[in-house]
Short mmCIF file of C-alpha atoms and ligand atoms in Angstrom, two decimals:
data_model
loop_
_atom_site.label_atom_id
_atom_site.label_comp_id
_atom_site.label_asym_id
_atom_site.label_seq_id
_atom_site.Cartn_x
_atom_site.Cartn_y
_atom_site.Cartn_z
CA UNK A 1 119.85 109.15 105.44
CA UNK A 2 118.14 112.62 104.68
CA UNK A 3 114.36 112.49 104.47
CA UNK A 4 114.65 114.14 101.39
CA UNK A 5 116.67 111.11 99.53
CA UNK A 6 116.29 107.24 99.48
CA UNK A 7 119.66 106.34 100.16
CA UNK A 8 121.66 103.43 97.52
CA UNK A 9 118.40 101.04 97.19
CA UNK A 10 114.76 100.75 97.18
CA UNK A 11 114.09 97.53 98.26
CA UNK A 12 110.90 97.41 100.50
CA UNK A 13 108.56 100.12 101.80
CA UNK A 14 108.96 98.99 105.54
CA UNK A 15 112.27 100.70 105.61
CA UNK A 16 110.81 104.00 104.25
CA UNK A 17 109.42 106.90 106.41
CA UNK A 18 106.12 108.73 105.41
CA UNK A 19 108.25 111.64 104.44
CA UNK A 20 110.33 109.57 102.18
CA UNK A 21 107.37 107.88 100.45
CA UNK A 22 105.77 111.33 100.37
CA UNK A 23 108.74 112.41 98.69
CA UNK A 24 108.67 109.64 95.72
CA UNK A 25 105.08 110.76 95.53
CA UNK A 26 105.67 114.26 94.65
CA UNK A 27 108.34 113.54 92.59
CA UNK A 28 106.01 111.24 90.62
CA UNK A 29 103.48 114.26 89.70
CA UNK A 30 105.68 116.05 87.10
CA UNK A 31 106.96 112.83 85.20
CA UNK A 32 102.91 111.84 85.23
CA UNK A 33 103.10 114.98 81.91
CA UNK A 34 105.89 113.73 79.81
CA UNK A 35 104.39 110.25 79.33
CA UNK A 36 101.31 112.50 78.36
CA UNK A 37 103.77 114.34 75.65
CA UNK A 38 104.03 113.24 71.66
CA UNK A 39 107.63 112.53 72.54
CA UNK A 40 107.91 111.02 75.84
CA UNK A 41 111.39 111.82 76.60
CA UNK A 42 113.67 113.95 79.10
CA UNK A 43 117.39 113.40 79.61
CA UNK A 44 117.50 113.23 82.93
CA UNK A 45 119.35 109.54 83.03
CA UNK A 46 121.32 110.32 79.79
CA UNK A 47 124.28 108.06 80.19
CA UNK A 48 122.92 106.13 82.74
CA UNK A 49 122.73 101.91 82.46
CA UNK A 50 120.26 99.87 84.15
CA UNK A 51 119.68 96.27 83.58
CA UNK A 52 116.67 94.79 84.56
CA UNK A 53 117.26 91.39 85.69
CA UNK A 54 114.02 89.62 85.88
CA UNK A 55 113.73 86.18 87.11
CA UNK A 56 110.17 85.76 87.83
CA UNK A 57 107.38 86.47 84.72
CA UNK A 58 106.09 89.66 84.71
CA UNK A 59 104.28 92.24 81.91
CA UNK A 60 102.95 95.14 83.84
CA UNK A 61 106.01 95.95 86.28
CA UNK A 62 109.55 95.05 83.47
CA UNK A 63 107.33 96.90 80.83
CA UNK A 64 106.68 99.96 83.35
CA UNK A 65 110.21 99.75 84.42
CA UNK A 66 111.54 99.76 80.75
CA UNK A 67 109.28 102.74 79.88
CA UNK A 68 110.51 104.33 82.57
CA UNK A 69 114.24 104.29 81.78
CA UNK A 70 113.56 104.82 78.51
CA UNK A 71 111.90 108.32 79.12
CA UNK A 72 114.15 108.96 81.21
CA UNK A 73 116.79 108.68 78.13
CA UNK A 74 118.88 105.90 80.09
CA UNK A 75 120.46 102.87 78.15
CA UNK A 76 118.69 99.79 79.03
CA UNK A 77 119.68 95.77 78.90
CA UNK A 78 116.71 93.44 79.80
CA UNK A 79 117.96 89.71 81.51
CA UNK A 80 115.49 87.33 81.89
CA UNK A 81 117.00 83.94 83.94
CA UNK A 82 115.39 81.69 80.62
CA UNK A 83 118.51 82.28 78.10
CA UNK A 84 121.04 83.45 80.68
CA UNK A 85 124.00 81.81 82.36
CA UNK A 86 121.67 81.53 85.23
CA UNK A 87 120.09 78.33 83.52
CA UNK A 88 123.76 76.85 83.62
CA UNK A 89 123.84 77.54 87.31
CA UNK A 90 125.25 80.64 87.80
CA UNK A 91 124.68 82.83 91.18
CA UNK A 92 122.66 85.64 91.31
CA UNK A 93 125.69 87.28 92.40
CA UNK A 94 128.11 86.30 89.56
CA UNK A 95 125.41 87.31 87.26
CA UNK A 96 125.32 90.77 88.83
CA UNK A 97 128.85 91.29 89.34
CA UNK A 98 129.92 90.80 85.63
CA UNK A 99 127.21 92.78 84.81
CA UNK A 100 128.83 95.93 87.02
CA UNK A 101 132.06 94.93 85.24
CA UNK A 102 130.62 96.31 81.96
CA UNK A 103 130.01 99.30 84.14
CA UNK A 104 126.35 99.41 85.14
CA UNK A 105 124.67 101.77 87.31
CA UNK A 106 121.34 100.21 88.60
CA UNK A 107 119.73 96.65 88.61
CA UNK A 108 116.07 96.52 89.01
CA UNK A 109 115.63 93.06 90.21
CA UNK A 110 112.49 90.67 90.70
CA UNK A 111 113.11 87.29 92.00
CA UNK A 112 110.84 84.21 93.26
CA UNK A 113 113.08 84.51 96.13
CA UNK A 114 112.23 86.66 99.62
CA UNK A 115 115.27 89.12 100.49
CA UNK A 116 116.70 88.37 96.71
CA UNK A 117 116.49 92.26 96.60
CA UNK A 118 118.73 92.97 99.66
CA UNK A 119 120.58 90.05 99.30
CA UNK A 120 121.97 91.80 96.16
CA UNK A 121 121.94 95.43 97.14
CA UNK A 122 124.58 94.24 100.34
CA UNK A 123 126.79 93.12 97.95
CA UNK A 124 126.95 95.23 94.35
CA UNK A 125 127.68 98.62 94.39
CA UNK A 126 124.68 99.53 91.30
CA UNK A 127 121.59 100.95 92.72
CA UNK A 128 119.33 98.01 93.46
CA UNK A 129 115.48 98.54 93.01
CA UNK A 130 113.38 95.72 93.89
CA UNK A 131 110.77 94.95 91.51
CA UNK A 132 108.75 92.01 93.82
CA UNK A 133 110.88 89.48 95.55
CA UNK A 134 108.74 86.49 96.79
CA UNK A 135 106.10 87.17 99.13
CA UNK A 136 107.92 89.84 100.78
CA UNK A 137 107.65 93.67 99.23
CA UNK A 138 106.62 95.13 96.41
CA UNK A 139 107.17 98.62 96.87
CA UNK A 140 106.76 100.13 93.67
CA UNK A 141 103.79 97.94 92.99
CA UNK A 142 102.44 99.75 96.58
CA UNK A 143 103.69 103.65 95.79
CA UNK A 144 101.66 103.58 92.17
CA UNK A 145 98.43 102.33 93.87
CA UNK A 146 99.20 105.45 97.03
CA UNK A 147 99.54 107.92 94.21
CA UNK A 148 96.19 105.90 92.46
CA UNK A 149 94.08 106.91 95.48
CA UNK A 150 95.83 110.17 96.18
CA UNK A 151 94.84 111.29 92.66
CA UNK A 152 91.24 110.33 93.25
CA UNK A 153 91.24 111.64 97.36
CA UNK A 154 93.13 114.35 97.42
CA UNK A 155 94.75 112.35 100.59
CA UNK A 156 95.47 108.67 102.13
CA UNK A 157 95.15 110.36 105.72
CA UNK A 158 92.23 108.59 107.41
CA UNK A 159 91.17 106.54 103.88
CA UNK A 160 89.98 103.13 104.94
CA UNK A 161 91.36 100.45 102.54
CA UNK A 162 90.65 97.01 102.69
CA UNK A 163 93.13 94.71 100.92
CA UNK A 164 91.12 91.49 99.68
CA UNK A 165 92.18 87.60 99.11
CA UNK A 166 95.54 86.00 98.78
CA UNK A 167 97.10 87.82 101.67
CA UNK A 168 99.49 85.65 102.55
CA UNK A 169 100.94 84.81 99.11
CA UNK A 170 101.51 88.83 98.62
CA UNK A 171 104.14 90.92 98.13
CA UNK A 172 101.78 93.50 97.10
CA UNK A 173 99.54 93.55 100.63
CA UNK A 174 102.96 93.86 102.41
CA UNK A 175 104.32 96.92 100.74
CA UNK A 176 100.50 98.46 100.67
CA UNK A 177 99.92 97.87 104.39
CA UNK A 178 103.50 99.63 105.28
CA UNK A 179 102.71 102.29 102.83
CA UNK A 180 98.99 103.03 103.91
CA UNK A 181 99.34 102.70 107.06
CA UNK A 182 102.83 105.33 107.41
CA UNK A 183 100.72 107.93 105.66
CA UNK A 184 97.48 107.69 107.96
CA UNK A 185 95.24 105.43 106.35
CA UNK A 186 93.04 102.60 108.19
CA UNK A 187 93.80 98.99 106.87
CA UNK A 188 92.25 95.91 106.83
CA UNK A 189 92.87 92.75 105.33
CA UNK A 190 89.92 90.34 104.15
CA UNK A 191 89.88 86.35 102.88
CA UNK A 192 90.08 82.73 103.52
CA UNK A 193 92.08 81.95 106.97
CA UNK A 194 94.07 80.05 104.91
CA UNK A 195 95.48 82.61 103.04
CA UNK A 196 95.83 84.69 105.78
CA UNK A 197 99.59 84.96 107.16
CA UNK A 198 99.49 84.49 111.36
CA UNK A 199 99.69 87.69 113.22
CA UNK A 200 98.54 89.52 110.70
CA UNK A 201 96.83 91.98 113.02
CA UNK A 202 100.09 92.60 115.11
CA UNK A 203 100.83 95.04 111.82
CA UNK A 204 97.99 96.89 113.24
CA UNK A 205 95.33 95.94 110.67
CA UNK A 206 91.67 94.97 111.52
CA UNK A 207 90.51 91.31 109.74
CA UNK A 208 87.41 91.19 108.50
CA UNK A 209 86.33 87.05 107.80
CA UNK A 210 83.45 88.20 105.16
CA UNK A 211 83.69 90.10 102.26
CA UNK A 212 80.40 91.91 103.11
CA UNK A 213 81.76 93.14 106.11
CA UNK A 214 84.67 94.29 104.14
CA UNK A 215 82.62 96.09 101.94
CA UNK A 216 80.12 97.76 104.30
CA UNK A 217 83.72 99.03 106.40
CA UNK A 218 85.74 100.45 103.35
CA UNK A 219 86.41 103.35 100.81
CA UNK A 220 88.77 101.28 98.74
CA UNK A 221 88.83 97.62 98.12
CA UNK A 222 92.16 96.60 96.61
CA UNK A 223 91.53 92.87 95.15
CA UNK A 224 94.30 90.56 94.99
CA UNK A 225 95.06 88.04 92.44
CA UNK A 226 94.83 84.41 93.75
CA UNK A 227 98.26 83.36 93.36
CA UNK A 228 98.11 79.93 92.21
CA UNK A 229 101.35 79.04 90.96
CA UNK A 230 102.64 79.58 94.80
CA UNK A 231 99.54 77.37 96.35
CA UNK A 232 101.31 74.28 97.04
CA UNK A 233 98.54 72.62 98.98
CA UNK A 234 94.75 72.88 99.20
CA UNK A 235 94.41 76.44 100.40
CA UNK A 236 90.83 76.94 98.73
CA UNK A 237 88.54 74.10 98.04
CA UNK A 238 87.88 75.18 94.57
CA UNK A 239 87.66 78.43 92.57
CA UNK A 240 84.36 78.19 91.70
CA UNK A 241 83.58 78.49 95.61
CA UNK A 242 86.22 80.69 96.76
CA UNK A 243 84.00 83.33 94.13
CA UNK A 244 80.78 82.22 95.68
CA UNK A 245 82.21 83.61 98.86
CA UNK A 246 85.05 86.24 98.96
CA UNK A 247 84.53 87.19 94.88
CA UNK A 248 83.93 91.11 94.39
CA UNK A 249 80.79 91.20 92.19
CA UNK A 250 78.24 93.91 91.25
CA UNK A 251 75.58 92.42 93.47
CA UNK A 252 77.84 92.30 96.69
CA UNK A 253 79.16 96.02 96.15
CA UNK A 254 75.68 97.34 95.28
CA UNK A 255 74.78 96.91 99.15
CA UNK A 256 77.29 98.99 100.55
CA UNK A 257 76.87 102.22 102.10
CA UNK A 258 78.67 103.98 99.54
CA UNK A 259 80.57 103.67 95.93
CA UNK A 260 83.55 102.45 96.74
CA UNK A 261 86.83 102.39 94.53
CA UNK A 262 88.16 99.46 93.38
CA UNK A 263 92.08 99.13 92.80
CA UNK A 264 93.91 95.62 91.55
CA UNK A 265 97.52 95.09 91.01
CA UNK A 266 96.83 92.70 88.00
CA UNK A 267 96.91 90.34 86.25
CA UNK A 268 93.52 89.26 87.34
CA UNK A 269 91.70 86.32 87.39
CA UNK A 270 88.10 87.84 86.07
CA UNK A 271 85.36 85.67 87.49
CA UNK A 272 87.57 84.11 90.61
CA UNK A 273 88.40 87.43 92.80
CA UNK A 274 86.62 89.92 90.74
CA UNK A 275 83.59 90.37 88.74
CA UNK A 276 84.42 91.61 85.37
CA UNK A 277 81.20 94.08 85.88
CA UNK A 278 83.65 95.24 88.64
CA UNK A 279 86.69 95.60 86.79
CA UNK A 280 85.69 97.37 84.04
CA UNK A 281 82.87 99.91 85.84
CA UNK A 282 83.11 103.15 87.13
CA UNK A 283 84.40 102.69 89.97
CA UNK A 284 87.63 100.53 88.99
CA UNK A 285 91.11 102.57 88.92
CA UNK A 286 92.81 99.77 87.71
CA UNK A 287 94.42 101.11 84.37
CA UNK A 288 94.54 104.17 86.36
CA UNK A 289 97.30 102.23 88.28
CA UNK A 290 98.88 100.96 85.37
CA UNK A 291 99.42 104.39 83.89
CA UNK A 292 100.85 106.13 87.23
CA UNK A 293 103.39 102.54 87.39
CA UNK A 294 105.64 104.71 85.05
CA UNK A 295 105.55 108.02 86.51
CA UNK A 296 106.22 106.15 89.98
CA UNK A 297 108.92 104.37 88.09
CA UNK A 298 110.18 107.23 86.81
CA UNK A 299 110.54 108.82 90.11
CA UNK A 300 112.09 106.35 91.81
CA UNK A 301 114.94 105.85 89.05
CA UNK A 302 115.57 109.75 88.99
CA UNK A 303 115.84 109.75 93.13
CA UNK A 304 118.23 106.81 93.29
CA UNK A 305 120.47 108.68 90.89
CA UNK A 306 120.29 111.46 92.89
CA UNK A 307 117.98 113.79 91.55
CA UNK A 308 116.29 116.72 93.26
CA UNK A 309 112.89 116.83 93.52
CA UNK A 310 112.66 120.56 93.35
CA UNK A 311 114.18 120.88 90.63
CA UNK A 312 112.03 117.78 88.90
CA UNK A 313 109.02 120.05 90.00
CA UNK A 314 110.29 123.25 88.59
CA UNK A 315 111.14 122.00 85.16
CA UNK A 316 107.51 120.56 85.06
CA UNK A 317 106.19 121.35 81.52
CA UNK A 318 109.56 123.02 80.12
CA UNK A 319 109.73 119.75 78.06
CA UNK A 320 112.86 118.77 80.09
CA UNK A 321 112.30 117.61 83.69
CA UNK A 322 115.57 118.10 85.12
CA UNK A 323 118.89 116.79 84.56
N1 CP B 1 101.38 93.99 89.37
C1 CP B 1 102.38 93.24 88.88
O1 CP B 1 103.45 93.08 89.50
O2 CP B 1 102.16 92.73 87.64
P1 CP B 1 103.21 91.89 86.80
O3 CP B 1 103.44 90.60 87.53
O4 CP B 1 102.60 91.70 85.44
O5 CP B 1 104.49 92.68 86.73
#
């Protein structure tokens, strides 16, 4: 595979070198304008069909998604598994494969399940992006929070970024620490031991056990959501605590050395990881992140179809990003 494509799929950034990520990056900065435009639309995926099958609940990433194809002038099908065939048992395969028989061209997929997303991309010929499957990647979740910091650094190269809470429940701390850590930054992870996943510092992060340390360490704190809904057992011994002693507030980040930026994936749970002092002061880039999700989005759809960068790059501001 050339550095300078992704290949069939996006399904994890593990499998991605720095130039390739780089590459989705770049390609990013000129769709950032048209969603800026009073009519946010190129033709670059005229005639294109992608169905976004979407079996976990989600608002930020199937609405970013569905912008995204839509500016990108592509027709677009939503499936949610509540009101498909899949409540009547059927396969994640069947469901895909007589969706290709009406002649589709990409699925963008998230799943409770880990590997759903290459499960599927082995065995349909469609483009398969995965949009979060289980606890394993999240990769476009990861590449709009890389652009996110490269917009306010200039760089990730030597940025130290400390990924906060539910580690071990996250798809979003797995595709951030491959991602950060193939373009140069420093990593660490910070919570609970029990929601930290064994080994964790083989990956070559450092593990800080108190949020203070965390915060006297980093640039960038990126504050996961407490995933409840996949806490099957008593992983914290209440909320109330668990933002007595790991929860980002004012107080704690008006001690460190330095301002530092505060990122989130969302949705959050204000006043159980984060402050809401935090999340909606200066220093928080988190609809920041939301609004580079469809430029990211954008970029990723427009690669896996084959487009050139260069040419996304020299049509920047024409009013037609290339076709
Ligand atoms: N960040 C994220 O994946 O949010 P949603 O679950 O709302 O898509």
């Amino acid at each position: 595979m050339s550095e300078r494509s992704l290949g069939k799929d996006l399904l994890g950034l593990e499998s991605l070198t720095a130039e390739q990520i780089t590459l989705i990056l770049d390609t990013a900065e000129p769709f950032k304008e048209v969603s800026e435009r009073p009519i946010k639309k190129v033709p670059t995926l005229r005639g294109k069909t992608i169905v976004n099958l979407f079996f976990e609940a989600s608002t930020r990433t199937r609405i970013s998604f569905e912008f995204a194809e839509k500016r990108l002038s592509a027709d677009t099908v939503n499936v949610a598994a509540l009101g498909s065939s899949v409540q009547k048992g059927e396969t994640l395969v069947d469901t895909a494969r007589n969706l290709e028989a009406m002649r589709i061209d990409m699925v963008v997929i998230r799943h409770p399940s880990s590997g759903a997303a290459q499960f599927l991309a082995e065995r349909i010929r469609s483009n398969v992006v995965n949009a979060g499957d289980g606890t394993h990647e999240h990769p476009t979740q990861a590449l709009l929070d890389l652009l996110t910091l490269r917009d306010k650094f200039g760089r990730i190269a030597g940025l130290k970024v400390c990924i906060c809470g539910d580690v071990l429940h996250s798809r979003v701390a797995r595709s951030n620490i491959w991602g950060l850590l193939k373009l140069g930054a420093e990593v660490a992870v910070c919570g609970p031991p029990s929601l930290m996943p064994l080994g964790i510092e083989e990956l070559g992060v450092t593990v800080f056990r108190r949020i203070e340390d965390a915060i006297q360490w980093a640039d960038v704190l990126n504050v996961l959501r407490l995933q409840l809904e996949r806490m099957h057992a008593g992983f914290i011994p209440s909320l109330r605590e668990y933002y007595r002693v790991f929860g980002v507030t004012v107080e704690r980040l008006e001690r460190a050395p330095k301002d530092l930026v505060i990122l989130h994936p969302g949705p959050m749970n204000r006043g159980v990881e984060i402050d809401s002092r935090v999340a909606d002061g200066p220093h928080s880039v988190i609809l920041h992140q939301v609004t580079n999700g469809v430029a990211v989005r954008m970029a990723v759809l427009y690669l896996l179809a084959g487009g050139r960068p260069e040419l996304a790059e020299a049509a920047k501001g024409k009013g037609e990003v290339a076709e």
